Amino acid sequence: MNCELEKPRHVVRKFHSRPQHEGVGAVVRRSIGRFELRYFDPFLVLDEFSVAAPAGFPDHPHRGNLDSISSKGAVMHEDFEGHKGLIKAGDLQWMTAGRGIVHSEMPAGQGLSKGLQLWVNLSSKNKMIEPRYQEIQSKDIASTSKNGVTVRVIAGESMGIQSPVYTCTPTMYLDFTLKPSSHLQQPIPSSWNAFVYILEGEGIFGLEKSGPVGAHHVLLLGQGDGLQVWNRSSKMLRFVLIGGEPLDEPVAQLGPFVMNTDEEIDQTVDDFQYFVNGFEKARHWRSEAMLD
């Protein structure tokens, strides 16, 4: 991919994501949202999950954030608004929780369901908007290949193609696969924060003379106008490049509730407990998984 960068970004921090338990019997590798990296504006959480029935993520609430899932295995989603659907391998769901949602995400079928879950913060002006979903089947995700580089554009744009997904917080989410000996140069808006999460293989990121980095690492990128990547190995390299416009706002968080002040968190807890201000339907709703 030919794209001249004036100031390529370098890797400034690197973490190896460690498995931890989450939900009910599920295992995730959390790279953002753990004690070493609580928040990387505007990103709250990045989990690489691996779950098989009967484990999963049963009924739980959200307020004030975006929640994106891209799956390698089938995941059944349902919520208290009556929305229900199957997120199949390679599909994408982009949920804007806004003022409040209660939902469940449970594996469907046999075997492991794997994927990524990303939480993006919402600005104060968008925290209490109505919830919404954007769902795209794998075959409809914008994708292209050139010179040994393949990209699936989950959000934003790359290599001349653009995702139809609208994000309240300006975000890029690019799923790259590089064949051996291939080289990538990807522009990133210079004012945005950006990071890489490696899914498979190993690659050289930022500086050509730096050493290769392997799977399950998150790489925080410094300032610049883009990223360079080289695959010098004999195997395929797959990673996601995620970037977003910083909100520069205070963050108050209690689990899946993400607001700007502690007082707003207290109000959210009350709203959820008393089924008001967006949580009215939570009073009588239970997912099918909970009723089984």
PDB file of C-alpha atoms in Angstrom:
ATOM      1  CA  MET A   1       0.000   0.000   0.000  1.00  0.00           C
ATOM      2  CA  ASN A   2       1.647   3.223  -1.147  1.00  0.00           C
ATOM      3  CA  CYS A   3       0.940   6.200   1.091  1.00  0.00           C
ATOM      4  CA  GLU A   4       3.745   8.504   2.103  1.00  0.00           C
ATOM      5  CA  LEU A   5       3.684   9.424   5.778  1.00  0.00           C
ATOM      6  CA  GLU A   6       5.465  12.574   6.922  1.00  0.00           C
ATOM      7  CA  LYS A   7       5.680  11.582  10.586  1.00  0.00           C
ATOM      8  CA  PRO A   8       5.069   7.864  11.204  1.00  0.00           C
ATOM      9  CA  ARG A   9       3.936   6.964  14.698  1.00  0.00           C
ATOM     10  CA  HIS A  10       6.156   4.919  17.013  1.00  0.00           C
ATOM     11  CA  VAL A  11       5.145   2.427  19.669  1.00  0.00           C
ATOM     12  CA  VAL A  12       5.392   4.180  23.042  1.00  0.00           C
ATOM     13  CA  ARG A  13       3.957   1.489  25.337  1.00  0.00           C
ATOM     14  CA  LYS A  14       3.426  -2.253  25.015  1.00  0.00           C
ATOM     15  CA  PHE A  15       1.361  -4.654  27.125  1.00  0.00           C
ATOM     16  CA  HIS A  16       0.688  -8.378  26.911  1.00  0.00           C
ATOM     17  CA  SER A  17      -2.980  -9.088  27.614  1.00  0.00           C
ATOM     18  CA  ARG A  18      -3.492 -11.735  30.265  1.00  0.00           C
ATOM     19  CA  PRO A  19      -6.556 -13.995  30.581  1.00  0.00           C
ATOM     20  CA  GLN A  20      -9.085 -13.077  33.261  1.00  0.00           C
ATOM     21  CA  HIS A  21     -12.595 -14.198  34.143  1.00  0.00           C
ATOM     22  CA  GLU A  22     -15.518 -12.018  33.140  1.00  0.00           C
ATOM     23  CA  GLY A  23     -19.278 -12.454  32.925  1.00  0.00           C
ATOM     24  CA  VAL A  24     -20.359 -15.974  33.918  1.00  0.00           C
ATOM     25  CA  GLY A  25     -17.640 -18.544  33.227  1.00  0.00           C
ATOM     26  CA  ALA A  26     -16.196 -16.550  30.326  1.00  0.00           C
ATOM     27  CA  VAL A  27     -12.502 -15.824  29.789  1.00  0.00           C
ATOM     28  CA  VAL A  28     -11.263 -12.586  28.240  1.00  0.00           C
ATOM     29  CA  ARG A  29      -7.876 -11.100  27.484  1.00  0.00           C
ATOM     30  CA  ARG A  30      -8.285  -7.469  28.561  1.00  0.00           C
ATOM     31  CA  SER A  31      -5.766  -5.006  27.203  1.00  0.00           C
ATOM     32  CA  ILE A  32      -7.507  -1.673  27.788  1.00  0.00           C
ATOM     33  CA  GLY A  33      -9.506  -1.222  30.982  1.00  0.00           C
ATOM     34  CA  ARG A  34      -7.118  -3.114  33.270  1.00  0.00           C
ATOM     35  CA  PHE A  35      -5.117  -1.678  36.145  1.00  0.00           C
ATOM     36  CA  GLU A  36      -2.059  -0.707  34.015  1.00  0.00           C
ATOM     37  CA  LEU A  37      -4.231   1.073  31.450  1.00  0.00           C
ATOM     38  CA  ARG A  38      -7.595   2.117  32.847  1.00  0.00           C
ATOM     39  CA  TYR A  39      -8.470   4.466  29.983  1.00  0.00           C
ATOM     40  CA  PHE A  40      -6.960   5.454  26.656  1.00  0.00           C
ATOM     41  CA  ASP A  41      -9.158   8.361  25.592  1.00  0.00           C
ATOM     42  CA  PRO A  42     -11.741   7.666  24.152  1.00  0.00           C
ATOM     43  CA  PHE A  43     -11.337   3.888  24.681  1.00  0.00           C
ATOM     44  CA  LEU A  44     -12.589   2.235  27.862  1.00  0.00           C
ATOM     45  CA  VAL A  45     -12.212  -1.498  27.250  1.00  0.00           C
ATOM     46  CA  LEU A  46     -10.785  -3.882  24.684  1.00  0.00           C
ATOM     47  CA  ASP A  47     -11.431  -7.574  25.339  1.00  0.00           C
ATOM     48  CA  GLU A  48     -10.457 -10.568  23.257  1.00  0.00           C
ATOM     49  CA  PHE A  49     -13.047 -13.080  24.429  1.00  0.00           C
ATOM     50  CA  SER A  50     -13.279 -16.848  24.281  1.00  0.00           C
ATOM     51  CA  VAL A  51     -16.465 -18.439  25.565  1.00  0.00           C
ATOM     52  CA  ALA A  52     -18.481 -21.643  25.187  1.00  0.00           C
ATOM     53  CA  ALA A  53     -22.008 -22.396  26.419  1.00  0.00           C
ATOM     54  CA  PRO A  54     -23.279 -22.336  29.103  1.00  0.00           C
ATOM     55  CA  ALA A  55     -20.799 -19.564  29.977  1.00  0.00           C
ATOM     56  CA  GLY A  56     -21.302 -16.071  28.578  1.00  0.00           C
ATOM     57  CA  PHE A  57     -22.402 -12.528  29.360  1.00  0.00           C
ATOM     58  CA  PRO A  58     -25.981 -12.738  30.705  1.00  0.00           C
ATOM     59  CA  ASP A  59     -28.303  -9.804  31.403  1.00  0.00           C
ATOM     60  CA  HIS A  60     -26.391  -6.643  32.288  1.00  0.00           C
ATOM     61  CA  PRO A  61     -26.876  -2.882  31.841  1.00  0.00           C
ATOM     62  CA  HIS A  62     -24.947  -0.123  30.086  1.00  0.00           C
ATOM     63  CA  ARG A  63     -25.130   3.659  30.049  1.00  0.00           C
ATOM     64  CA  GLY A  64     -22.887   6.266  28.436  1.00  0.00           C
ATOM     65  CA  ASN A  65     -20.744   4.211  26.061  1.00  0.00           C
ATOM     66  CA  LEU A  66     -20.498   2.494  22.678  1.00  0.00           C
ATOM     67  CA  ASP A  67     -20.080  -1.287  22.599  1.00  0.00           C
ATOM     68  CA  SER A  68     -18.718  -3.001  19.488  1.00  0.00           C
ATOM     69  CA  ILE A  69     -18.497  -6.770  18.928  1.00  0.00           C
ATOM     70  CA  SER A  70     -16.791  -8.544  16.039  1.00  0.00           C
ATOM     71  CA  SER A  71     -17.046 -12.302  16.347  1.00  0.00           C
ATOM     72  CA  LYS A  72     -15.214 -15.424  15.158  1.00  0.00           C
ATOM     73  CA  GLY A  73     -18.086 -17.603  16.384  1.00  0.00           C
ATOM     74  CA  ALA A  74     -21.832 -17.248  16.797  1.00  0.00           C
ATOM     75  CA  VAL A  75     -23.073 -15.001  19.623  1.00  0.00           C
ATOM     76  CA  MET A  76     -26.774 -14.501  20.417  1.00  0.00           C
ATOM     77  CA  HIS A  77     -27.683 -10.976  21.459  1.00  0.00           C
ATOM     78  CA  GLU A  78     -30.965  -9.742  22.925  1.00  0.00           C
ATOM     79  CA  ASP A  79     -32.099  -6.710  24.915  1.00  0.00           C
ATOM     80  CA  PHE A  80     -35.022  -5.257  26.820  1.00  0.00           C
ATOM     81  CA  GLU A  81     -36.220  -3.309  23.766  1.00  0.00           C
ATOM     82  CA  GLY A  82     -37.074  -6.601  22.056  1.00  0.00           C
ATOM     83  CA  HIS A  83     -34.076  -6.483  19.770  1.00  0.00           C
ATOM     84  CA  LYS A  84     -32.644  -9.955  19.164  1.00  0.00           C
ATOM     85  CA  GLY A  85     -30.161 -11.331  16.680  1.00  0.00           C
ATOM     86  CA  LEU A  86     -27.376 -13.753  15.921  1.00  0.00           C
ATOM     87  CA  ILE A  87     -23.901 -12.296  15.457  1.00  0.00           C
ATOM     88  CA  LYS A  88     -22.241 -14.908  13.232  1.00  0.00           C
ATOM     89  CA  ALA A  89     -18.555 -15.471  12.560  1.00  0.00           C
ATOM     90  CA  GLY A  90     -17.101 -12.337  10.976  1.00  0.00           C
ATOM     91  CA  ASP A  91     -20.194 -10.215  11.646  1.00  0.00           C
ATOM     92  CA  LEU A  92     -20.187  -6.851  13.406  1.00  0.00           C
ATOM     93  CA  GLN A  93     -22.525  -5.282  15.924  1.00  0.00           C
ATOM     94  CA  TRP A  94     -22.057  -1.654  16.966  1.00  0.00           C
ATOM     95  CA  MET A  95     -24.322  -0.728  19.876  1.00  0.00           C
ATOM     96  CA  THR A  96     -24.723   2.785  21.241  1.00  0.00           C
ATOM     97  CA  ALA A  97     -25.955   2.352  24.805  1.00  0.00           C
ATOM     98  CA  GLY A  98     -26.698   6.035  25.333  1.00  0.00           C
ATOM     99  CA  ARG A  99     -29.139   6.645  28.190  1.00  0.00           C
ATOM    100  CA  GLY A 100     -29.524   2.987  28.983  1.00  0.00           C
ATOM    101  CA  ILE A 101     -29.823  -0.575  27.756  1.00  0.00           C
ATOM    102  CA  VAL A 102     -29.991  -3.989  29.411  1.00  0.00           C
ATOM    103  CA  HIS A 103     -28.865  -6.851  27.215  1.00  0.00           C
ATOM    104  CA  SER A 104     -27.212 -10.253  27.075  1.00  0.00           C
ATOM    105  CA  GLU A 105     -24.522 -11.758  24.839  1.00  0.00           C
ATOM    106  CA  MET A 106     -24.361 -15.539  24.926  1.00  0.00           C
ATOM    107  CA  PRO A 107     -22.598 -18.112  22.703  1.00  0.00           C
ATOM    108  CA  ALA A 108     -24.818 -19.893  20.194  1.00  0.00           C
ATOM    109  CA  GLY A 109     -24.156 -23.427  19.029  1.00  0.00           C
ATOM    110  CA  GLN A 110     -21.348 -25.789  19.880  1.00  0.00           C
ATOM    111  CA  GLY A 111     -17.684 -24.992  20.454  1.00  0.00           C
ATOM    112  CA  LEU A 112     -15.895 -21.773  21.337  1.00  0.00           C
ATOM    113  CA  SER A 113     -17.140 -18.360  20.318  1.00  0.00           C
ATOM    114  CA  LYS A 114     -14.242 -15.926  19.973  1.00  0.00           C
ATOM    115  CA  GLY A 115     -14.023 -12.276  19.098  1.00  0.00           C
ATOM    116  CA  LEU A 116     -13.252  -8.720  20.156  1.00  0.00           C
ATOM    117  CA  GLN A 117     -15.325  -6.365  22.248  1.00  0.00           C
ATOM    118  CA  LEU A 118     -14.487  -2.655  22.257  1.00  0.00           C
ATOM    119  CA  TRP A 119     -16.024   0.001  24.507  1.00  0.00           C
ATOM    120  CA  VAL A 120     -15.759   3.590  23.249  1.00  0.00           C
ATOM    121  CA  ASN A 121     -16.639   6.499  25.504  1.00  0.00           C
ATOM    122  CA  LEU A 122     -19.371   8.951  24.548  1.00  0.00           C
ATOM    123  CA  SER A 123     -19.056  12.695  24.998  1.00  0.00           C
ATOM    124  CA  SER A 124     -21.169  14.349  27.680  1.00  0.00           C
ATOM    125  CA  LYS A 125     -23.591  15.648  25.040  1.00  0.00           C
ATOM    126  CA  ASN A 126     -24.203  12.110  23.731  1.00  0.00           C
ATOM    127  CA  LYS A 127     -24.362  10.087  26.952  1.00  0.00           C
ATOM    128  CA  MET A 128     -28.153  10.321  27.252  1.00  0.00           C
ATOM    129  CA  ILE A 129     -29.136   9.793  23.609  1.00  0.00           C
ATOM    130  CA  GLU A 130     -31.503   6.977  22.689  1.00  0.00           C
ATOM    131  CA  PRO A 131     -29.885   3.534  22.279  1.00  0.00           C
ATOM    132  CA  ARG A 132     -29.272   2.326  18.728  1.00  0.00           C
ATOM    133  CA  TYR A 133     -27.743  -0.610  16.868  1.00  0.00           C
ATOM    134  CA  GLN A 134     -25.817  -1.022  13.664  1.00  0.00           C
ATOM    135  CA  GLU A 135     -25.356  -4.602  12.515  1.00  0.00           C
ATOM    136  CA  ILE A 136     -23.390  -5.675   9.461  1.00  0.00           C
ATOM    137  CA  GLN A 137     -22.969  -9.205   8.162  1.00  0.00           C
ATOM    138  CA  SER A 138     -19.465 -10.349   7.321  1.00  0.00           C
ATOM    139  CA  LYS A 139     -20.164 -10.322   3.572  1.00  0.00           C
ATOM    140  CA  ASP A 140     -21.224  -6.663   3.761  1.00  0.00           C
ATOM    141  CA  ILE A 141     -18.210  -5.340   5.681  1.00  0.00           C
ATOM    142  CA  ALA A 142     -16.135  -3.123   3.377  1.00  0.00           C
ATOM    143  CA  SER A 143     -12.966  -5.005   2.394  1.00  0.00           C
ATOM    144  CA  THR A 144     -10.161  -4.790  -0.138  1.00  0.00           C
ATOM    145  CA  SER A 145      -6.688  -6.215  -0.829  1.00  0.00           C
ATOM    146  CA  LYS A 146      -3.531  -4.820  -2.413  1.00  0.00           C
ATOM    147  CA  ASN A 147       0.148  -5.816  -2.420  1.00  0.00           C
ATOM    148  CA  GLY A 148      -0.308  -8.557   0.162  1.00  0.00           C
ATOM    149  CA  VAL A 149      -2.392  -6.400   2.523  1.00  0.00           C
ATOM    150  CA  THR A 150      -6.082  -7.094   3.187  1.00  0.00           C
ATOM    151  CA  VAL A 151      -8.242  -4.774   5.255  1.00  0.00           C
ATOM    152  CA  ARG A 152     -11.759  -5.089   6.652  1.00  0.00           C
ATOM    153  CA  VAL A 153     -12.997  -1.597   7.453  1.00  0.00           C
ATOM    154  CA  ILE A 154     -15.139  -1.875  10.576  1.00  0.00           C
ATOM    155  CA  ALA A 155     -15.214   1.906  11.103  1.00  0.00           C
ATOM    156  CA  GLY A 156     -13.482   4.742   9.286  1.00  0.00           C
ATOM    157  CA  GLU A 157     -11.657   4.292   5.994  1.00  0.00           C
ATOM    158  CA  SER A 158      -8.596   2.613   4.530  1.00  0.00           C
ATOM    159  CA  MET A 159      -7.147   1.877   1.099  1.00  0.00           C
ATOM    160  CA  GLY A 160      -9.840   3.905  -0.637  1.00  0.00           C
ATOM    161  CA  ILE A 161     -12.878   2.252   0.977  1.00  0.00           C
ATOM    162  CA  GLN A 162     -15.097   3.459   3.816  1.00  0.00           C
ATOM    163  CA  SER A 163     -17.277   1.767   6.407  1.00  0.00           C
ATOM    164  CA  PRO A 164     -21.001   2.617   6.512  1.00  0.00           C
ATOM    165  CA  VAL A 165     -20.906   2.477  10.332  1.00  0.00           C
ATOM    166  CA  TYR A 166     -21.630   5.802  12.026  1.00  0.00           C
ATOM    167  CA  THR A 167     -19.837   6.414  15.322  1.00  0.00           C
ATOM    168  CA  CYS A 168     -20.918   9.206  17.683  1.00  0.00           C
ATOM    169  CA  THR A 169     -17.305   9.434  18.827  1.00  0.00           C
ATOM    170  CA  PRO A 170     -15.143   9.668  15.661  1.00  0.00           C
ATOM    171  CA  THR A 171     -13.437   6.272  15.466  1.00  0.00           C
ATOM    172  CA  MET A 172     -11.384   4.123  13.101  1.00  0.00           C
ATOM    173  CA  TYR A 173     -11.399   0.333  13.478  1.00  0.00           C
ATOM    174  CA  LEU A 174      -9.397  -1.505  10.825  1.00  0.00           C
ATOM    175  CA  ASP A 175      -8.848  -5.286  10.698  1.00  0.00           C
ATOM    176  CA  PHE A 176      -5.628  -5.967   8.740  1.00  0.00           C
ATOM    177  CA  THR A 177      -4.089  -9.186   7.440  1.00  0.00           C
ATOM    178  CA  LEU A 178      -0.548  -8.962   6.009  1.00  0.00           C
ATOM    179  CA  LYS A 179       1.041 -11.741   3.994  1.00  0.00           C
ATOM    180  CA  PRO A 180       4.737 -12.504   4.546  1.00  0.00           C
ATOM    181  CA  SER A 181       7.055  -9.778   3.158  1.00  0.00           C
ATOM    182  CA  SER A 182       4.253  -7.216   2.905  1.00  0.00           C
ATOM    183  CA  HIS A 183       4.394  -3.629   4.166  1.00  0.00           C
ATOM    184  CA  LEU A 184       1.603  -1.298   5.271  1.00  0.00           C
ATOM    185  CA  GLN A 185       1.398   2.481   5.615  1.00  0.00           C
ATOM    186  CA  GLN A 186      -1.907   3.600   7.101  1.00  0.00           C
ATOM    187  CA  PRO A 187      -2.794   7.261   7.721  1.00  0.00           C
ATOM    188  CA  ILE A 188      -4.226   8.200  11.129  1.00  0.00           C
ATOM    189  CA  PRO A 189      -5.613  11.667  11.962  1.00  0.00           C
ATOM    190  CA  SER A 190      -2.768  13.384  13.778  1.00  0.00           C
ATOM    191  CA  SER A 191      -4.917  14.584  16.711  1.00  0.00           C
ATOM    192  CA  TRP A 192      -6.314  11.102  17.447  1.00  0.00           C
ATOM    193  CA  ASN A 193      -5.130   8.482  19.922  1.00  0.00           C
ATOM    194  CA  ALA A 194      -4.461   5.095  18.346  1.00  0.00           C
ATOM    195  CA  PHE A 195      -3.359   1.590  19.255  1.00  0.00           C
ATOM    196  CA  VAL A 196      -2.769  -1.844  17.739  1.00  0.00           C
ATOM    197  CA  TYR A 197      -3.937  -5.216  19.036  1.00  0.00           C
ATOM    198  CA  ILE A 198      -2.262  -8.268  17.482  1.00  0.00           C
ATOM    199  CA  LEU A 199      -4.478 -11.282  16.871  1.00  0.00           C
ATOM    200  CA  GLU A 200      -2.228 -13.707  14.973  1.00  0.00           C
ATOM    201  CA  GLY A 201       1.398 -13.927  13.890  1.00  0.00           C
ATOM    202  CA  GLU A 202       4.044 -11.300  14.580  1.00  0.00           C
ATOM    203  CA  GLY A 203       5.014  -8.023  12.995  1.00  0.00           C
ATOM    204  CA  ILE A 204       7.240  -4.972  13.183  1.00  0.00           C
ATOM    205  CA  PHE A 205       5.330  -1.814  14.089  1.00  0.00           C
ATOM    206  CA  GLY A 206       6.378   1.827  13.913  1.00  0.00           C
ATOM    207  CA  LEU A 207      10.145   1.622  13.429  1.00  0.00           C
ATOM    208  CA  GLU A 208      11.585  -0.788  10.856  1.00  0.00           C
ATOM    209  CA  LYS A 209      14.595  -1.509  13.092  1.00  0.00           C
ATOM    210  CA  SER A 210      12.441  -2.482  16.087  1.00  0.00           C
ATOM    211  CA  GLY A 211      11.907  -6.124  17.028  1.00  0.00           C
ATOM    212  CA  PRO A 212       8.829  -8.143  16.080  1.00  0.00           C
ATOM    213  CA  VAL A 213       5.838  -8.293  18.428  1.00  0.00           C
ATOM    214  CA  GLY A 214       3.502 -11.280  18.660  1.00  0.00           C
ATOM    215  CA  ALA A 215      -0.123 -12.117  19.358  1.00  0.00           C
ATOM    216  CA  HIS A 216      -2.132 -10.785  22.323  1.00  0.00           C
ATOM    217  CA  HIS A 217      -0.048  -7.607  22.642  1.00  0.00           C
ATOM    218  CA  VAL A 218      -1.540  -4.122  22.669  1.00  0.00           C
ATOM    219  CA  LEU A 219       0.715  -1.359  21.311  1.00  0.00           C
ATOM    220  CA  LEU A 220      -0.019   2.266  22.157  1.00  0.00           C
ATOM    221  CA  LEU A 221       1.105   4.622  19.414  1.00  0.00           C
ATOM    222  CA  GLY A 222       2.683   8.021  19.871  1.00  0.00           C
ATOM    223  CA  GLN A 223       1.988  11.155  17.879  1.00  0.00           C
ATOM    224  CA  GLY A 224       2.200  11.266  14.092  1.00  0.00           C
ATOM    225  CA  ASP A 225       0.191  11.045  10.906  1.00  0.00           C
ATOM    226  CA  GLY A 226       0.093   7.274  10.430  1.00  0.00           C
ATOM    227  CA  LEU A 227       1.473   3.809  11.107  1.00  0.00           C
ATOM    228  CA  GLN A 228       3.970   1.624   9.271  1.00  0.00           C
ATOM    229  CA  VAL A 229       3.928  -2.170   9.657  1.00  0.00           C
ATOM    230  CA  TRP A 230       6.172  -4.881   8.217  1.00  0.00           C
ATOM    231  CA  ASN A 231       5.592  -8.636   8.159  1.00  0.00           C
ATOM    232  CA  ARG A 232       9.076 -10.144   7.998  1.00  0.00           C
ATOM    233  CA  SER A 233       7.921 -13.571   9.202  1.00  0.00           C
ATOM    234  CA  SER A 234       6.930 -16.635   7.168  1.00  0.00           C
ATOM    235  CA  LYS A 235       3.356 -16.598   8.502  1.00  0.00           C
ATOM    236  CA  MET A 236       0.335 -14.349   8.144  1.00  0.00           C
ATOM    237  CA  LEU A 237       0.046 -11.351  10.459  1.00  0.00           C
ATOM    238  CA  ARG A 238      -3.396 -10.203  11.624  1.00  0.00           C
ATOM    239  CA  PHE A 239      -4.066  -7.201  13.849  1.00  0.00           C
ATOM    240  CA  VAL A 240      -6.567  -4.440  14.423  1.00  0.00           C
ATOM    241  CA  LEU A 241      -5.644  -0.761  14.272  1.00  0.00           C
ATOM    242  CA  ILE A 242      -8.046   1.323  16.347  1.00  0.00           C
ATOM    243  CA  GLY A 243      -8.018   5.085  16.702  1.00  0.00           C
ATOM    244  CA  GLY A 244     -10.335   7.752  18.012  1.00  0.00           C
ATOM    245  CA  GLU A 245     -10.704  11.444  18.659  1.00  0.00           C
ATOM    246  CA  PRO A 246      -9.962  12.179  22.342  1.00  0.00           C
ATOM    247  CA  LEU A 247     -12.890  13.615  24.288  1.00  0.00           C
ATOM    248  CA  ASP A 248     -10.755  15.394  26.911  1.00  0.00           C
ATOM    249  CA  GLU A 249     -13.538  15.056  29.460  1.00  0.00           C
ATOM    250  CA  PRO A 250     -13.528  13.672  33.005  1.00  0.00           C
ATOM    251  CA  VAL A 251     -14.481   9.996  33.309  1.00  0.00           C
ATOM    252  CA  ALA A 252     -16.484   8.482  36.152  1.00  0.00           C
ATOM    253  CA  GLN A 253     -17.046   4.745  35.758  1.00  0.00           C
ATOM    254  CA  LEU A 254     -18.782   2.040  37.728  1.00  0.00           C
ATOM    255  CA  GLY A 255     -18.587  -1.184  35.712  1.00  0.00           C
ATOM    256  CA  PRO A 256     -20.763  -0.713  32.591  1.00  0.00           C
ATOM    257  CA  PHE A 257     -21.923   2.766  33.657  1.00  0.00           C
ATOM    258  CA  VAL A 258     -19.682   5.499  32.220  1.00  0.00           C
ATOM    259  CA  MET A 259     -20.457   9.143  32.987  1.00  0.00           C
ATOM    260  CA  ASN A 260     -18.528  12.352  33.703  1.00  0.00           C
ATOM    261  CA  THR A 261     -19.049  12.799  37.446  1.00  0.00           C
ATOM    262  CA  ASP A 262     -19.590  10.662  40.538  1.00  0.00           C
ATOM    263  CA  GLU A 263     -22.962  12.365  41.022  1.00  0.00           C
ATOM    264  CA  GLU A 264     -24.035  11.177  37.553  1.00  0.00           C
ATOM    265  CA  ILE A 265     -22.930   7.645  38.453  1.00  0.00           C
ATOM    266  CA  ASP A 266     -24.997   7.791  41.652  1.00  0.00           C
ATOM    267  CA  GLN A 267     -27.983   8.960  39.594  1.00  0.00           C
ATOM    268  CA  THR A 268     -27.451   6.148  37.089  1.00  0.00           C
ATOM    269  CA  VAL A 269     -27.393   3.539  39.868  1.00  0.00           C
ATOM    270  CA  ASP A 270     -30.653   4.972  41.223  1.00  0.00           C
ATOM    271  CA  ASP A 271     -32.211   5.021  37.745  1.00  0.00           C
ATOM    272  CA  PHE A 272     -31.311   1.364  37.243  1.00  0.00           C
ATOM    273  CA  GLN A 273     -32.474   0.285  40.695  1.00  0.00           C
ATOM    274  CA  TYR A 274     -35.809   2.112  40.382  1.00  0.00           C
ATOM    275  CA  PHE A 275     -36.352   1.404  36.649  1.00  0.00           C
ATOM    276  CA  VAL A 276     -36.572   5.038  35.508  1.00  0.00           C
ATOM    277  CA  ASN A 277     -34.919   7.439  33.038  1.00  0.00           C
ATOM    278  CA  GLY A 278     -34.234   4.847  30.335  1.00  0.00           C
ATOM    279  CA  PHE A 279     -34.369   1.657  32.412  1.00  0.00           C
ATOM    280  CA  GLU A 280     -38.181   1.351  32.650  1.00  0.00           C
ATOM    281  CA  LYS A 281     -38.316  -1.891  30.645  1.00  0.00           C
ATOM    282  CA  ALA A 282     -35.703  -3.560  32.845  1.00  0.00           C
ATOM    283  CA  ARG A 283     -38.314  -4.110  35.574  1.00  0.00           C
ATOM    284  CA  HIS A 284     -39.962  -7.121  33.899  1.00  0.00           C
ATOM    285  CA  TRP A 285     -37.473  -8.153  31.206  1.00  0.00           C
ATOM    286  CA  ARG A 286     -35.319 -11.278  31.303  1.00  0.00           C
ATOM    287  CA  SER A 287     -33.394 -12.695  28.365  1.00  0.00           C
ATOM    288  CA  GLU A 288     -34.230 -16.138  27.062  1.00  0.00           C
ATOM    289  CA  ALA A 289     -30.869 -17.306  28.378  1.00  0.00           C
ATOM    290  CA  MET A 290     -31.914 -16.334  31.889  1.00  0.00           C
ATOM    291  CA  LEU A 291     -35.325 -17.977  31.534  1.00  0.00           C
ATOM    292  CA  ASP A 292     -33.935 -21.323  30.356  1.00  0.00           C
TER     293      ASP A 292
END
